[in-house]
Coordinates of C-alpha atoms in Angstrom, one line a residue:
Chain A
M1021 CA 69.9 -17.2 1.9
F1022 CA 68.9 -13.5 2.0
V1023 CA 70.6 -10.5 0.4
G1024 CA 70.5 -7.1 2.1
I1025 CA 71.5 -4.0 0.2
D1026 CA 72.0 -0.4 1.5
L1027 CA 71.9 1.9 -1.6
G1028 CA 73.5 5.3 -0.8
G1029 CA 74.4 8.2 -3.0
T1030 CA 78.1 7.4 -2.7
N1031 CA 78.4 3.7 -1.8
I1032 CA 76.4 0.5 -2.1
K1033 CA 76.7 -1.8 0.9
L1034 CA 75.7 -5.4 0.4
G1035 CA 75.5 -8.5 2.7
C1036 CA 74.3 -12.1 2.4
F1037 CA 72.7 -13.7 5.3
D1038 CA 71.7 -17.2 6.3
P1039 CA 68.0 -17.9 7.2
Q1040 CA 68.7 -17.0 10.8
L1041 CA 70.0 -13.6 9.5
K1042 CA 73.5 -14.5 10.5
L1043 CA 76.0 -12.6 8.3
I1044 CA 77.7 -14.9 5.8
G1045 CA 79.7 -12.1 4.0
K1046 CA 79.5 -8.4 3.1
T1047 CA 81.1 -6.0 0.7
A1048 CA 80.7 -2.5 -0.7
A1049 CA 81.1 -0.8 -4.0
A1050 CA 81.0 2.8 -5.3
T1051 CA 77.4 3.6 -6.4
G1052 CA 78.4 5.4 -9.6
A1053 CA 75.1 7.2 -9.4
D1054 CA 76.1 9.5 -12.3
M1055 CA 75.9 6.5 -14.6
G1056 CA 72.2 6.3 -14.2
P1057 CA 69.8 3.7 -12.8
G1058 CA 70.5 0.9 -15.3
A1059 CA 74.2 0.9 -14.7
V1060 CA 73.7 1.1 -10.9
V1061 CA 71.4 -2.0 -11.0
D1062 CA 74.1 -3.8 -13.1
R1063 CA 76.7 -2.9 -10.5
I1064 CA 74.5 -4.2 -7.7
G1065 CA 74.0 -7.4 -9.7
E1066 CA 77.7 -7.9 -10.3
T1067 CA 78.7 -7.0 -6.7
T1068 CA 76.1 -9.5 -5.4
E1069 CA 77.3 -12.2 -7.7
K1070 CA 80.9 -11.6 -6.7
L1071 CA 80.0 -11.7 -3.0
L1072 CA 78.1 -15.0 -3.5
A1073 CA 81.0 -16.5 -5.5
D1074 CA 83.5 -15.4 -2.8
N1075 CA 81.3 -17.3 -0.3
S1076 CA 80.9 -20.4 -2.6
L1077 CA 77.2 -19.6 -3.1
S1078 CA 75.3 -19.5 -6.4
A1079 CA 72.7 -16.8 -7.4
G1080 CA 70.1 -19.6 -7.3
A1081 CA 70.6 -19.7 -3.5
I1082 CA 69.0 -16.3 -3.0
E1083 CA 65.6 -16.7 -1.5
A1084 CA 64.8 -13.0 -1.4
V1085 CA 66.5 -9.6 -1.6
G1086 CA 65.9 -6.5 0.5
I1087 CA 67.1 -3.0 -0.5
G1088 CA 67.0 0.2 1.4
A1089 CA 67.2 3.3 -0.7
P1090 CA 66.9 7.1 -0.2
G1091 CA 63.5 8.4 -1.2
P1092 CA 60.8 9.5 -1.6
L1093 CA 59.7 6.1 -2.7
N1094 CA 56.5 4.4 -3.7
I1095 CA 56.9 1.2 -1.7
A1096 CA 53.9 -0.7 -2.9
E1097 CA 55.1 -0.2 -6.5
G1098 CA 58.8 -0.7 -5.6
V1099 CA 59.7 2.7 -7.2
I1100 CA 62.2 5.4 -6.4
I1101 CA 60.3 8.6 -7.1
A1102 CA 63.2 10.9 -6.7
S1103 CA 66.2 11.4 -4.4
P1104 CA 68.5 14.3 -3.7
N1105 CA 71.4 11.8 -3.4
L1106 CA 70.6 9.9 -6.7
P1107 CA 69.8 12.8 -9.1
L1108 CA 69.3 10.6 -12.2
F1109 CA 66.7 8.4 -10.4
K1110 CA 63.3 9.6 -11.4
D1111 CA 60.4 7.1 -11.1
V1112 CA 62.8 4.2 -11.3
P1113 CA 61.1 0.8 -10.9
L1114 CA 64.1 -0.4 -8.8
R1115 CA 62.3 -3.5 -7.4
K1116 CA 61.4 -4.8 -10.8
M1117 CA 64.8 -4.0 -12.4
L1118 CA 66.7 -5.7 -9.5
G1119 CA 64.3 -8.6 -9.4
E1120 CA 65.0 -9.3 -13.1
R1121 CA 68.7 -8.9 -12.7
L1122 CA 69.0 -11.2 -9.7
G1123 CA 66.2 -13.6 -10.4
A1124 CA 64.7 -13.3 -6.9
P1125 CA 61.9 -11.5 -5.2
V1126 CA 62.9 -8.0 -4.1
I1127 CA 61.5 -5.7 -1.4
L1128 CA 62.3 -2.0 -1.4
D1129 CA 62.0 0.3 1.6
N1130 CA 63.4 3.6 2.7
D1131 CA 67.0 3.5 3.9
A1132 CA 66.3 4.8 7.4
N1133 CA 63.3 2.3 7.7
A1134 CA 65.6 -0.6 6.7
A1135 CA 68.2 0.4 9.3
C1136 CA 65.4 0.9 11.9
W1137 CA 64.1 -2.6 11.1
G1138 CA 67.6 -4.0 11.5
E1139 CA 68.0 -2.5 14.9
F1140 CA 64.5 -3.6 15.8
V1141 CA 65.0 -7.2 14.8
L1142 CA 68.6 -7.8 15.8
G1143 CA 69.9 -4.7 17.6
A1144 CA 68.9 -2.1 20.1
G1145 CA 65.2 -2.7 19.6
K1146 CA 65.2 -6.4 20.5
G1147 CA 62.4 -7.3 22.9
V1148 CA 60.1 -4.4 22.3
R1149 CA 57.2 -3.9 19.9
D1150 CA 57.1 -0.1 19.8
M1151 CA 60.3 1.8 18.9
V1152 CA 61.3 5.1 17.4
F1153 CA 64.6 5.3 15.6
F1154 CA 66.7 8.4 14.7
T1155 CA 69.8 8.4 12.5
L1156 CA 72.0 11.4 13.4
G1157 CA 74.1 11.9 10.3
T1158 CA 74.5 14.7 7.7
G1159 CA 70.8 15.1 8.2
I1160 CA 68.4 13.4 10.6
G1161 CA 66.4 10.4 9.4
G1162 CA 63.9 8.2 11.2
G1163 CA 61.9 5.1 11.5
I1164 CA 58.9 4.1 13.6
I1165 CA 57.9 0.6 14.6
S1166 CA 54.3 0.5 16.0
D1167 CA 53.1 -2.8 17.4
G1168 CA 55.8 -4.7 15.7
K1169 CA 55.3 -3.2 12.2
L1170 CA 57.2 -0.5 10.3
M1171 CA 55.0 2.6 9.9
H1172 CA 54.9 3.9 6.4
G1173 CA 52.2 6.5 6.4
W1174 CA 49.6 7.1 3.7
C1175 CA 52.2 7.9 1.1
D1176 CA 55.3 6.1 2.4
N1177 CA 56.8 9.2 4.0
A1178 CA 56.1 8.7 7.7
A1179 CA 59.0 9.1 10.2
E1180 CA 60.6 12.1 8.5
L1181 CA 61.6 12.8 12.1
G1182 CA 64.4 15.3 11.3
H1183 CA 61.7 17.7 10.1
I1184 CA 59.7 17.9 13.3
I1185 CA 59.7 21.6 14.2
I1186 CA 61.0 22.2 17.7
C1187 CA 61.5 26.0 17.5
P1188 CA 59.0 28.1 15.5
D1189 CA 60.9 30.7 13.4
G1190 CA 64.1 29.0 14.4
R1191 CA 67.1 28.1 12.3
L1192 CA 66.4 27.5 8.6
C1193 CA 66.5 23.9 7.6
N1194 CA 67.6 22.6 4.1
C1195 CA 64.0 21.4 3.7
G1196 CA 62.7 24.9 3.6
Q1197 CA 61.1 24.8 7.1
K1198 CA 62.3 26.8 10.1
G1199 CA 63.2 25.3 13.4
C1200 CA 63.4 21.6 12.4
V1201 CA 65.3 19.4 14.8
E1202 CA 67.7 18.6 11.9
A1203 CA 68.7 22.3 11.9
Y1204 CA 69.9 22.0 15.5
A1205 CA 71.1 18.4 16.0
S1206 CA 72.5 16.9 12.8
A1207 CA 76.2 16.6 12.2
N1208 CA 76.0 19.4 9.6
S1209 CA 74.2 21.7 12.0
T1210 CA 76.6 21.0 14.8
A1211 CA 79.5 22.0 12.6
E1212 CA 77.6 25.1 11.3
I1213 CA 76.6 26.2 14.7
A1214 CA 80.3 26.0 15.8
V1215 CA 81.4 28.1 12.9
E1216 CA 78.7 30.7 13.4
A1217 CA 79.6 31.0 17.1
I1218 CA 83.3 31.4 16.5
E1219 CA 82.7 34.0 13.7
A1220 CA 80.5 35.8 16.2
G1221 CA 83.4 36.0 18.6
A1222 CA 83.0 33.0 20.9
Q1223 CA 86.2 31.8 22.6
S1224 CA 87.0 28.2 21.8
S1225 CA 89.9 25.9 21.0
L1226 CA 87.9 25.2 17.8
K1227 CA 88.9 28.7 16.5
K1228 CA 92.4 27.3 15.6
V1229 CA 90.7 24.5 13.5
L1230 CA 88.6 27.1 11.7
D1231 CA 91.5 29.4 11.1
E1232 CA 93.7 26.6 9.8
R1233 CA 91.2 24.6 7.8
G1234 CA 88.6 27.2 7.0
T1235 CA 85.9 24.8 8.3
I1236 CA 84.9 22.8 11.3
S1237 CA 83.4 19.2 11.3
C1238 CA 81.0 17.7 13.8
K1239 CA 83.9 15.3 14.7
D1240 CA 86.0 18.3 15.6
V1241 CA 83.3 19.5 17.9
Y1242 CA 83.2 16.2 19.8
E1243 CA 87.0 15.9 19.9
H1244 CA 87.2 19.4 21.5
L1245 CA 84.3 18.5 23.8
A1246 CA 86.4 15.6 25.1
A1247 CA 89.3 18.0 25.6
G1248 CA 87.2 20.3 27.7
D1249 CA 86.3 23.1 25.3
E1250 CA 83.4 25.2 26.7
L1251 CA 81.9 26.1 23.3
A1252 CA 81.8 22.4 22.3
R1253 CA 80.1 21.7 25.6
Q1254 CA 77.4 24.4 24.9
I1255 CA 76.8 23.1 21.4
T1256 CA 76.5 19.5 22.7
D1257 CA 74.0 20.8 25.2
E1258 CA 72.0 22.4 22.5
T1259 CA 72.0 19.3 20.5
A1260 CA 71.0 17.1 23.4
R1261 CA 68.2 19.6 24.3
A1262 CA 66.8 19.5 20.8
L1263 CA 66.9 15.7 20.7
A1264 CA 65.2 15.6 24.1
I1265 CA 62.3 17.8 22.9
V1266 CA 61.9 15.6 19.9
C1267 CA 61.9 12.5 22.2
V1268 CA 59.1 14.2 24.2
N1269 CA 57.2 14.8 21.0
V1270 CA 57.4 11.3 19.6
L1271 CA 56.6 9.9 23.0
H1272 CA 53.3 11.8 23.1
T1273 CA 52.6 10.8 19.5
V1274 CA 53.4 7.1 19.0
E1275 CA 54.4 6.2 22.6
P1276 CA 57.4 3.9 21.9
K1277 CA 58.9 1.7 24.6
R1278 CA 62.3 2.5 23.3
I1279 CA 63.9 5.4 21.4
V1280 CA 67.1 4.5 19.6
F1281 CA 69.7 6.9 18.2
A1282 CA 72.0 5.8 15.5
G1283 CA 74.4 7.4 12.9
G1284 CA 77.9 8.9 13.0
M1285 CA 77.1 11.4 15.8
I1286 CA 76.6 8.7 18.4
A1287 CA 80.4 8.3 18.4
A1288 CA 80.1 11.3 20.8
G1289 CA 79.3 8.6 23.3
E1290 CA 77.8 8.6 26.8
V1291 CA 78.3 12.4 27.3
L1292 CA 75.7 13.0 24.5
L1293 CA 73.4 10.2 25.6
N1294 CA 73.4 11.2 29.2
R1295 CA 72.6 14.9 28.3
I1296 CA 69.7 13.8 26.1
K1297 CA 68.3 11.7 29.0
D1298 CA 68.8 14.6 31.5
Y1299 CA 67.0 17.1 29.3
F1300 CA 64.3 14.6 28.6
N1301 CA 63.7 14.1 32.3
E1302 CA 63.7 17.9 32.7
Q1303 CA 61.2 18.5 29.9
I1304 CA 58.8 15.6 30.2
W1305 CA 55.4 16.1 31.9
S1306 CA 54.8 15.2 35.6
L1307 CA 51.4 13.6 35.0
K1308 CA 52.9 10.1 35.2
K1309 CA 56.3 8.6 35.2
E1310 CA 57.5 7.7 31.8
A1311 CA 59.5 4.5 31.4
V1312 CA 60.6 5.0 27.8
E1313 CA 64.2 3.8 27.3
I1314 CA 66.5 6.1 25.4
C1315 CA 69.6 4.4 24.0
F1316 CA 72.1 4.1 21.2
A1317 CA 72.0 1.7 18.3
T1318 CA 74.2 -1.4 18.5
L1319 CA 74.6 -2.6 14.9
G1320 CA 76.7 0.3 13.6
E1321 CA 77.0 0.6 9.8
D1322 CA 75.6 -2.9 9.2
A1323 CA 72.1 -1.9 10.4
G1324 CA 71.0 -1.1 6.8
I1325 CA 72.0 -4.4 5.2
I1326 CA 70.8 -6.4 8.2
G1327 CA 67.5 -4.6 8.1
A1328 CA 67.1 -5.0 4.4
A1329 CA 67.8 -8.7 4.6
A1330 CA 65.3 -9.0 7.5
L1331 CA 62.7 -7.2 5.5
A1332 CA 63.3 -9.6 2.6
K1333 CA 62.9 -12.6 5.0
Q1334 CA 59.8 -11.2 6.5
N1335 CA 58.3 -10.4 3.1
K1336 CA 59.1 -13.9 2.0
K1337 CA 57.5 -15.4 5.0
G1338 CA 54.6 -12.9 5.0
D1339 CA 54.7 -12.7 8.8
G1340 CA 55.4 -9.9 11.3
C1341 CA 58.5 -9.4 13.4
E1342 CA 60.2 -12.4 15.1
Chain B
M1468 CA 22.3 -3.9 18.6
F1469 CA 25.4 -2.1 19.9
V1470 CA 25.7 0.4 22.8
G1471 CA 28.2 3.2 22.8
I1472 CA 29.0 5.1 26.0
D1473 CA 31.0 8.3 26.5
L1474 CA 32.0 8.5 30.1
G1475 CA 33.0 12.0 31.2
G1476 CA 33.8 13.6 34.5
T1477 CA 30.4 15.4 34.5
N1478 CA 28.1 13.5 32.1
I1479 CA 27.6 10.1 30.7
K1480 CA 26.4 10.1 27.1
L1481 CA 24.9 6.9 25.8
G1482 CA 23.5 5.7 22.5
C1483 CA 22.2 2.4 21.1
F1484 CA 22.9 1.6 17.5
D1485 CA 21.7 -0.9 14.9
P1486 CA 24.2 -3.3 13.3
Q1487 CA 24.9 -0.7 10.6
L1488 CA 25.7 1.8 13.4
K1489 CA 22.6 3.8 12.7
L1490 CA 21.5 5.6 15.9
I1491 CA 18.4 4.1 17.4
G1492 CA 18.3 6.4 20.4
K1493 CA 20.5 8.3 22.8
T1494 CA 20.4 9.8 26.2
A1495 CA 22.6 11.4 28.9
A1496 CA 22.9 11.4 32.6
A1497 CA 25.0 13.1 35.3
T1498 CA 28.1 10.9 36.0
G1499 CA 27.9 11.3 39.8
A1500 CA 31.6 10.6 39.9
D1501 CA 31.7 11.5 43.6
M1502 CA 29.6 8.4 44.4
G1503 CA 32.5 6.2 43.3
P1504 CA 33.0 3.5 40.6
G1505 CA 30.3 1.0 41.7
A1506 CA 27.6 3.7 41.7
V1507 CA 28.7 5.1 38.4
V1508 CA 28.5 1.6 36.8
D1509 CA 25.1 1.1 38.3
R1510 CA 24.0 4.4 36.8
I1511 CA 25.3 3.4 33.4
G1512 CA 23.4 0.2 33.7
E1513 CA 20.1 1.9 34.7
T1514 CA 20.5 4.5 32.0
T1515 CA 21.2 1.9 29.4
E1516 CA 18.2 -0.2 30.4
K1517 CA 15.9 2.9 30.4
L1518 CA 17.2 3.8 26.9
L1519 CA 16.6 0.3 25.7
A1520 CA 13.1 0.2 27.2
D1521 CA 12.3 3.6 25.7
N1522 CA 13.1 2.1 22.3
S1523 CA 11.2 -1.2 23.0
L1524 CA 14.4 -3.2 23.2
S1525 CA 15.5 -5.7 25.9
A1526 CA 19.0 -5.9 27.5
G1527 CA 19.3 -9.3 25.8
A1528 CA 19.4 -7.5 22.4
I1529 CA 22.8 -6.0 23.2
E1530 CA 25.5 -7.6 21.1
A1531 CA 28.4 -5.6 22.5
V1532 CA 29.1 -2.4 24.4
G1533 CA 31.9 0.1 23.8
I1534 CA 32.9 2.7 26.3
G1535 CA 35.2 5.7 26.0
A1536 CA 36.7 6.9 29.2
P1537 CA 39.3 9.4 30.3
G1538 CA 42.6 7.8 31.3
P1539 CA 45.3 6.7 31.6
L1540 CA 43.8 3.3 31.0
N1541 CA 45.1 -0.3 30.7
I1542 CA 43.1 -1.2 27.6
A1543 CA 44.1 -4.9 27.4
E1544 CA 42.9 -5.3 30.9
G1545 CA 39.9 -3.0 30.6
V1546 CA 41.0 -0.9 33.6
I1547 CA 40.9 2.8 34.4
I1548 CA 44.2 3.3 36.1
A1549 CA 43.5 6.9 37.2
S1550 CA 41.8 10.0 35.8
P1551 CA 41.9 13.7 36.8
N1552 CA 38.2 13.9 36.0
L1553 CA 37.2 10.8 37.9
P1554 CA 39.2 11.2 41.1
L1555 CA 37.7 8.1 42.9
F1556 CA 38.6 5.8 40.0
K1557 CA 41.9 4.1 40.8
D1558 CA 42.6 0.8 39.1
V1559 CA 39.0 0.3 38.4
P1560 CA 38.2 -2.9 36.2
L1561 CA 35.5 -1.0 34.4
R1562 CA 35.2 -3.5 31.5
K1563 CA 34.6 -6.4 33.8
M1564 CA 32.2 -4.5 36.1
L1565 CA 30.1 -3.1 33.2
G1566 CA 30.2 -6.5 31.4
E1567 CA 28.7 -8.2 34.5
R1568 CA 26.1 -5.4 35.0
L1569 CA 24.9 -5.4 31.3
G1570 CA 25.5 -9.1 30.5
A1571 CA 27.3 -8.3 27.3
P1572 CA 30.9 -8.1 26.1
V1573 CA 32.5 -4.6 26.7
I1574 CA 35.4 -2.9 25.1
L1575 CA 37.1 0.1 26.8
D1576 CA 39.2 2.7 25.1
N1577 CA 40.4 6.2 25.7
D1578 CA 37.6 8.9 25.2
A1579 CA 39.5 10.8 22.5
N1580 CA 40.3 7.5 20.7
A1581 CA 36.6 6.6 20.7
A1582 CA 35.7 9.9 19.2
C1583 CA 38.5 9.6 16.7
W1584 CA 37.3 6.1 15.7
G1585 CA 33.7 7.5 15.3
E1586 CA 34.9 10.2 13.0
F1587 CA 37.1 7.7 11.2
V1588 CA 34.3 5.2 10.6
L1589 CA 31.4 7.5 10.0
G1590 CA 32.5 11.1 10.0
A1591 CA 35.3 13.3 8.7
G1592 CA 37.7 10.4 8.3
K1593 CA 35.6 8.4 5.9
G1594 CA 37.5 7.0 2.9
V1595 CA 41.0 7.3 4.3
R1596 CA 43.2 4.8 6.2
D1597 CA 45.6 7.2 7.9
M1598 CA 44.1 10.0 10.0
V1599 CA 45.1 12.2 12.9
F1600 CA 42.4 13.6 15.2
F1601 CA 42.5 16.6 17.6
T1602 CA 39.9 17.5 20.1
L1603 CA 40.1 21.2 20.9
G1604 CA 38.3 21.6 24.2
T1605 CA 39.3 22.6 27.8
G1606 CA 42.5 20.7 26.9
I1607 CA 43.7 19.2 23.6
G1608 CA 43.2 15.4 23.1
G1609 CA 44.1 13.3 20.2
G1610 CA 43.8 10.0 18.3
I1611 CA 45.8 8.5 15.5
I1612 CA 44.6 6.0 12.9
S1613 CA 47.5 4.3 11.1
D1614 CA 46.7 1.9 8.2
G1615 CA 43.1 1.6 9.4
K1616 CA 43.9 0.9 13.0
L1617 CA 43.8 3.0 16.2
M1618 CA 47.3 3.5 17.5
H1619 CA 47.6 2.8 21.2
G1620 CA 51.4 2.9 21.9
W1621 CA 53.2 0.5 24.1
C1622 CA 51.3 1.5 27.2
D1623 CA 48.0 2.8 25.8
N1624 CA 49.1 6.5 25.9
A1625 CA 49.8 7.2 22.3
A1626 CA 48.3 10.3 20.7
E1627 CA 48.6 12.7 23.8
L1628 CA 48.9 15.2 21.0
G1629 CA 48.1 18.2 23.2
H1630 CA 51.4 17.8 24.9
I1631 CA 53.6 18.0 21.8
I1632 CA 56.0 20.8 22.6
I1633 CA 55.9 23.5 19.9
C1634 CA 57.9 26.2 21.8
P1635 CA 60.7 25.2 24.1
D1636 CA 60.6 27.2 27.4
G1637 CA 57.2 28.5 26.3
R1638 CA 54.0 28.8 28.3
L1639 CA 53.6 26.4 31.2
C1640 CA 51.1 23.6 30.6
N1641 CA 48.9 22.0 33.3
C1642 CA 50.9 18.8 32.6
G1643 CA 54.1 20.3 33.9
Q1644 CA 55.8 20.7 30.5
K1645 CA 56.6 24.1 28.9
G1646 CA 55.4 25.1 25.5
C1647 CA 52.8 22.3 24.8
V1648 CA 50.4 23.1 22.0
E1649 CA 47.7 22.8 24.6
A1650 CA 49.1 25.8 26.4
Y1651 CA 48.5 27.9 23.2
A1652 CA 45.5 26.5 21.4
S1653 CA 43.0 24.9 23.9
A1654 CA 39.8 26.7 24.9
N1655 CA 41.3 27.4 28.4
S1656 CA 44.5 28.8 26.9
T1657 CA 42.7 31.0 24.5
A1658 CA 40.7 32.5 27.4
E1659 CA 43.9 32.8 29.6
I1660 CA 45.9 34.5 26.8
A1661 CA 43.1 37.0 26.3
V1662 CA 43.0 37.8 30.1
E1663 CA 46.8 38.2 30.2
A1664 CA 46.9 40.5 27.2
I1665 CA 44.2 42.8 28.6
E1666 CA 45.8 42.8 32.0
A1667 CA 49.0 43.8 30.2
G1668 CA 47.2 46.7 28.7
A1669 CA 46.0 45.5 25.2
Q1670 CA 43.1 47.4 23.7
S1671 CA 40.2 45.2 23.1
S1672 CA 36.4 45.0 23.2
L1673 CA 37.0 42.0 25.5
K1674 CA 38.1 44.4 28.3
K1675 CA 34.5 45.2 29.0
V1676 CA 33.7 41.5 29.4
L1677 CA 36.6 41.1 31.8
D1678 CA 35.7 44.2 33.8
E1679 CA 32.1 43.1 34.1
R1680 CA 32.4 39.3 34.7
G1681 CA 36.0 39.1 36.1
T1682 CA 36.8 36.4 33.4
I1683 CA 36.8 35.8 29.7
S1684 CA 35.8 32.5 28.0
C1685 CA 37.0 31.1 24.7
K1686 CA 33.5 31.6 23.3
D1687 CA 33.8 35.3 24.2
V1688 CA 37.1 35.5 22.2
Y1689 CA 35.5 34.0 19.1
E1690 CA 32.4 36.2 19.4
H1691 CA 34.6 39.3 19.6
L1692 CA 36.6 38.0 16.7
A1693 CA 33.4 37.8 14.6
A1694 CA 32.7 41.4 15.7
G1695 CA 36.1 42.5 14.4
D1696 CA 38.2 42.9 17.6
E1697 CA 41.9 43.1 16.9
L1698 CA 43.1 41.3 20.0
A1699 CA 40.7 38.4 19.3
R1700 CA 42.2 38.3 15.8
Q1701 CA 45.7 38.1 17.1
I1702 CA 44.8 35.4 19.6
T1703 CA 43.1 33.3 16.9
D1704 CA 46.2 33.8 14.7
E1705 CA 48.4 32.5 17.5
T1706 CA 46.0 29.5 18.0
A1707 CA 46.0 28.7 14.3
R1708 CA 49.8 29.0 14.1
A1709 CA 50.3 26.6 17.0
L1710 CA 47.9 24.1 15.5
A1711 CA 49.6 24.4 12.1
I1712 CA 53.0 23.6 13.6
V1713 CA 51.6 20.6 15.3
C1714 CA 50.0 19.6 11.9
V1715 CA 53.5 19.8 10.4
N1716 CA 54.9 17.7 13.2
V1717 CA 52.3 14.9 13.0
L1718 CA 52.6 14.9 9.2
H1719 CA 56.4 14.2 9.5
T1720 CA 55.8 11.5 12.2
V1721 CA 52.8 9.4 11.1
E1722 CA 52.0 10.9 7.7
P1723 CA 48.2 11.0 7.8
K1724 CA 46.1 11.5 4.7
R1725 CA 43.7 13.7 6.8
I1726 CA 44.0 15.8 9.9
V1727 CA 40.6 16.3 11.7
F1728 CA 39.9 18.9 14.3
A1729 CA 37.0 18.4 16.7
G1730 CA 35.7 19.9 20.0
G1731 CA 34.0 23.0 21.1
M1732 CA 36.5 25.4 19.6
I1733 CA 35.7 24.4 16.0
A1734 CA 32.5 26.5 16.5
A1735 CA 34.9 29.3 15.6
G1736 CA 34.3 28.1 12.0
E1737 CA 36.1 28.7 8.7
V1738 CA 38.0 31.7 10.0
L1739 CA 40.0 29.4 12.3
L1740 CA 40.3 26.5 9.8
N1741 CA 41.5 28.8 7.0
R1742 CA 44.1 30.3 9.2
I1743 CA 45.4 26.9 10.2
K1744 CA 45.6 25.9 6.5
D1745 CA 47.4 29.2 5.7
Y1746 CA 50.0 28.8 8.4
F1747 CA 50.4 25.1 7.5
N1748 CA 51.2 26.0 3.9
E1749 CA 53.6 28.7 5.2
Q1750 CA 55.5 26.4 7.5
I1751 CA 55.6 23.1 5.6
W1752 CA 58.7 22.1 3.8
S1753 CA 59.3 22.7 0.1
L1754 CA 60.8 19.3 -0.6
K1755 CA 57.6 18.0 -2.0
K1756 CA 54.0 19.1 -2.2
E1757 CA 51.9 17.8 0.7
A1758 CA 48.4 16.7 -0.1
V1759 CA 47.3 16.2 3.5
E1760 CA 43.7 17.4 4.1
I1761 CA 43.0 19.5 7.1
C1762 CA 39.3 19.7 8.1
F1763 CA 36.8 19.9 10.9
A1764 CA 35.0 16.9 12.4
T1765 CA 31.4 16.3 11.3
L1766 CA 29.8 14.2 14.0
G1767 CA 29.7 16.8 16.7
E1768 CA 29.1 15.6 20.3
D1769 CA 27.9 12.2 19.1
A1770 CA 31.4 11.2 17.9
G1771 CA 32.2 9.6 21.2
I1772 CA 29.1 7.3 21.4
I1773 CA 29.3 6.5 17.7
G1774 CA 33.0 5.6 18.0
A1775 CA 32.4 3.6 21.2
A1776 CA 29.6 1.6 19.5
A1777 CA 31.8 1.2 16.4
L1778 CA 34.7 -0.2 18.5
A1779 CA 32.2 -2.6 20.1
K1780 CA 31.1 -3.8 16.7
Q1781 CA 34.6 -4.1 15.4
N1782 CA 35.7 -6.0 18.5
K1783 CA 32.7 -8.3 18.2
K1784 CA 33.5 -9.0 14.6
G1785 CA 37.3 -9.1 15.2
D1786 CA 37.9 -7.2 12.0
G1787 CA 39.5 -3.9 11.0
C1788 CA 37.7 -0.8 9.8
E1789 CA 34.9 -1.0 7.3

C-alpha cells in the first residue's frame, strides 16, 4: 500500500492507494504551518495513521510514501530549502523526518511535479511519453515529462513555467521579472487585470461586483464571461493568448506530445480551452504541421496525492513510468 | 576509429577520430546537394575513403559513423524527412544508405544536436550534466542536454530554440511566426535590422557600406561596433537583450547549469557575451540567485564533426556521456 501526500501552505491532502494505485481512502487536514516543521510532520503522521485505521490498515502495511511540497527543494537530499507558503521551513530534512515518523521509505518532490506525474501516470497524460503540465491557480506552476521521466533540471528547479517571459517589459510579476506568463494568465492576474480595466473606465457587468465587494475574483470573471460580458471576454482572450504563446515556446523547447492544463482556472471550461487552441494555431509556425495535443487535466484535486503515491511506487520499484 | 560527419546544404565536413575522440584528420567537400541523395552519399563515401587513405587507415578500421544533418529527421529510423537546405532530400533513409556505403554502423542526428553534443562532451559543456546550446548563424539552432542526455522530444524536433517567441506580434520570422528570437538575434536579422534602421534615417557609419554595396552583413555590424558606431551598439544591445530573454526562458523550462552560444556571431566577442549576461541579470527573477553559467562555445567549426563522432562512439558503447 502506498501513501500520497500533497503538502500545501493551508492544507495537507493525504491518500492511501493499493499497489495498482487505486484509491483506498483519502483525507485532509489543516497544515498548521505556523507550528513549525516538527509539528507539521507529527500532524502528517497522525493524519496518516487515522486514515489507515479508518480503512482497517496498519502502519506496517505502508510500502512507501510520496510527498509533494512547495519549494525550492533539494530532491536528492529530501530537503525543503525554503517556501513562501511555509515560512518556518528552512532547510528542513522532510524526507528523513517523515520516514522516521512513518517507518517507511519516503520520496519528496515538488508539488507541481507530483501533480504532473499523477496526470501522466493515471490522468490526461496517459499513453504519451512527453508531456508538459501547467497548473493555473493563484500562480502558474509546471511540470515536464521527457521520454517518460520527470525533468528536474540541474538544481531541481526545472519547469518553473509560470515565469517564462512572453512580453518583454510587460506586467510586473511577483517573482520580480516583467512579462511572465503568470502575470497575464494566473487566477490572481485575471482578477487584477479586471480590476485595473474597470478602474480605467471599462464598461462591464463586473463593475457592480467591484463596487459592492471592493474586489473581483477570477471566478467572477468567468461567471460574467458565461453571462456574456464583453470585458470578461477580452480578459479571457488575453489569458488564452498568453497561454498559447507559452505553448508555442514549450513546444519548441522540449517538444511534448501533449500539453495539459490543470488548476482552478480550468473550471472556465471549453471556452478557455478552445481559445487557447485557436491562438496556438494562429501563432505556431508554418514549417510543418504540429500534432501536439492541448487538453485539460482529468484528475482534479486528487492529482497531487495520486502523483505522490505513484512516485513512491516508482521509487520503490526503481523503474520508469508504467 | 570513429568518423564524424557534418552534412550541410553547401559543404560536407568530415573527421576521423581515435577511440579517445582525438582528431586524426579532417577534410571537407562540396555537398553537391543538387545531384540528389544517392550522389551525396557516394561523395560522403569517397571523401571518407580518401581521408582514411591520407591517414594510412582502411575502411575496415571504422568502428562507427556519426552524421549530423539538417532536418526535420526521424532519428529512430535514420531518415531525413525534408530539409530547406537539401531540397531533393525527401524521406531519405540516410542512415541505411551510408551504412551500406561505408560498411559500418551509422547514427544520424540533427546538426545542431551533434554540435551541442560535441561541445557537451569535449568543449564548453565539459563537467556539467544539464546544458542548453544555441548556434547563432544565418538562423538560430539549438540543442538541450538534460541529465547527460540529448533531448529529442516526442517527434525529434525538440530544441528549435530559435523559434521561441520573445515578443508577441513582433518581427516576422522566416518560419511564419511573429516575434521569434531568431527574428531579432540571428546573423540575418542583425543585418536586416541594420538596413531597416538606415533606410528609416538612422545615422551610422554603416550607411556608407549600404550605399556602396547595396547590403550590410552581420560581420559589418560587428566591425562598426568595434569602431564605435552608435547604431551598431544599439543593434548589439537588442540582440543581447533578445538572447537574455531566451536564456531566462530556457532556465525556467529545463534549468541548465550552463548555456552555451556558438556559431559565426560569437566572433563579436566579449562585448556581446557581457551584454547578454548584463541583460540576463537585469531580467531574471529575484526569488533566488541563479548560478547558471552563460558562455561561448570552444570547439569552433569542428563541434559538428566532433559531436557526430562522439554520438557514434556513445551509440556503439550504448552508454551515456563520459
